């Protein structure tokens, strides 16, 4: 089998990150340029602020592209980190129960018809009262699930990451059962909203919500990047990592916490969008090798570009389906066959 990795150098990391940054910017420009109604970027940026192109660009296309970039970056960076921490190439960002908690929280809010936080806490004023209730409930549910899984695996997760993984799988199954019960009892109109959220949809978030999401993702991905060197050592095995001076338990907990927080912030805004955190890290690992110091930043940039283009594809199929198909459906349709092809290729490489 041929050698895939070419060694870690700062010049190589900066060069590849520069290439992927350009790729992400191209994906951004394409994403905001095209849609059900193409616009002129020159007119939007340098023309009259009241022009149709400017209004579409600033109020619709750009916030949606930024949201897609944030969600894609968070899911992909978390995916590569969790695959390293759990030493499981099939681990995805939803495996630790975060998706179950977020889905349960959003389903509860949608089932009772809550649209904004102001309906729950009428005394709140300003932007907080207008914050989306399903988004807030999803974030709270995701954080609660994350804390539960980490607390339940405490004392075990430091040595055996499989314990946290199994607790997450069990929690996801429990949350799925409760969600099925709620859907069975829900009004047909509310059921449609629940199914739409669960399929993974990018909406139009307020500037304040996007700003908070940027801060969360920068902090979470920054922790993953800062600990990526120790993560490389963890993949050698706990005993080898400890002999090289790595605090195995604390490093693993910090990485799990950062990845889960990133996923919680992404899922709260978009619903359940699968395969981004699985496909992007696998493709990059095949192309550039297993070094986490390279995979984490490239996954963040590549995931952002991938989801912006997937969302563009979802919007371009609007005339075909008579509605805006959830981007989660597009990532599943693209990711399923691609993942099978990756497994087949890996099997052939291993056999060779």
Coordinates of C-alpha atoms in Angstrom, one line a residue, residues 8-17:
X8 CA 3.9 17.4 9.3
X9 CA 5.5 20.8 8.5
X10 CA 4.2 24.2 9.2
X11 CA 4.6 25.2 5.5
X12 CA 2.5 22.2 4.4
X13 CA -0.3 23.0 6.9
X14 CA -0.4 26.7 5.9
X15 CA -0.3 25.9 2.2
X16 CA -3.1 23.3 2.4
X17 CA -5.2 25.6 4.7

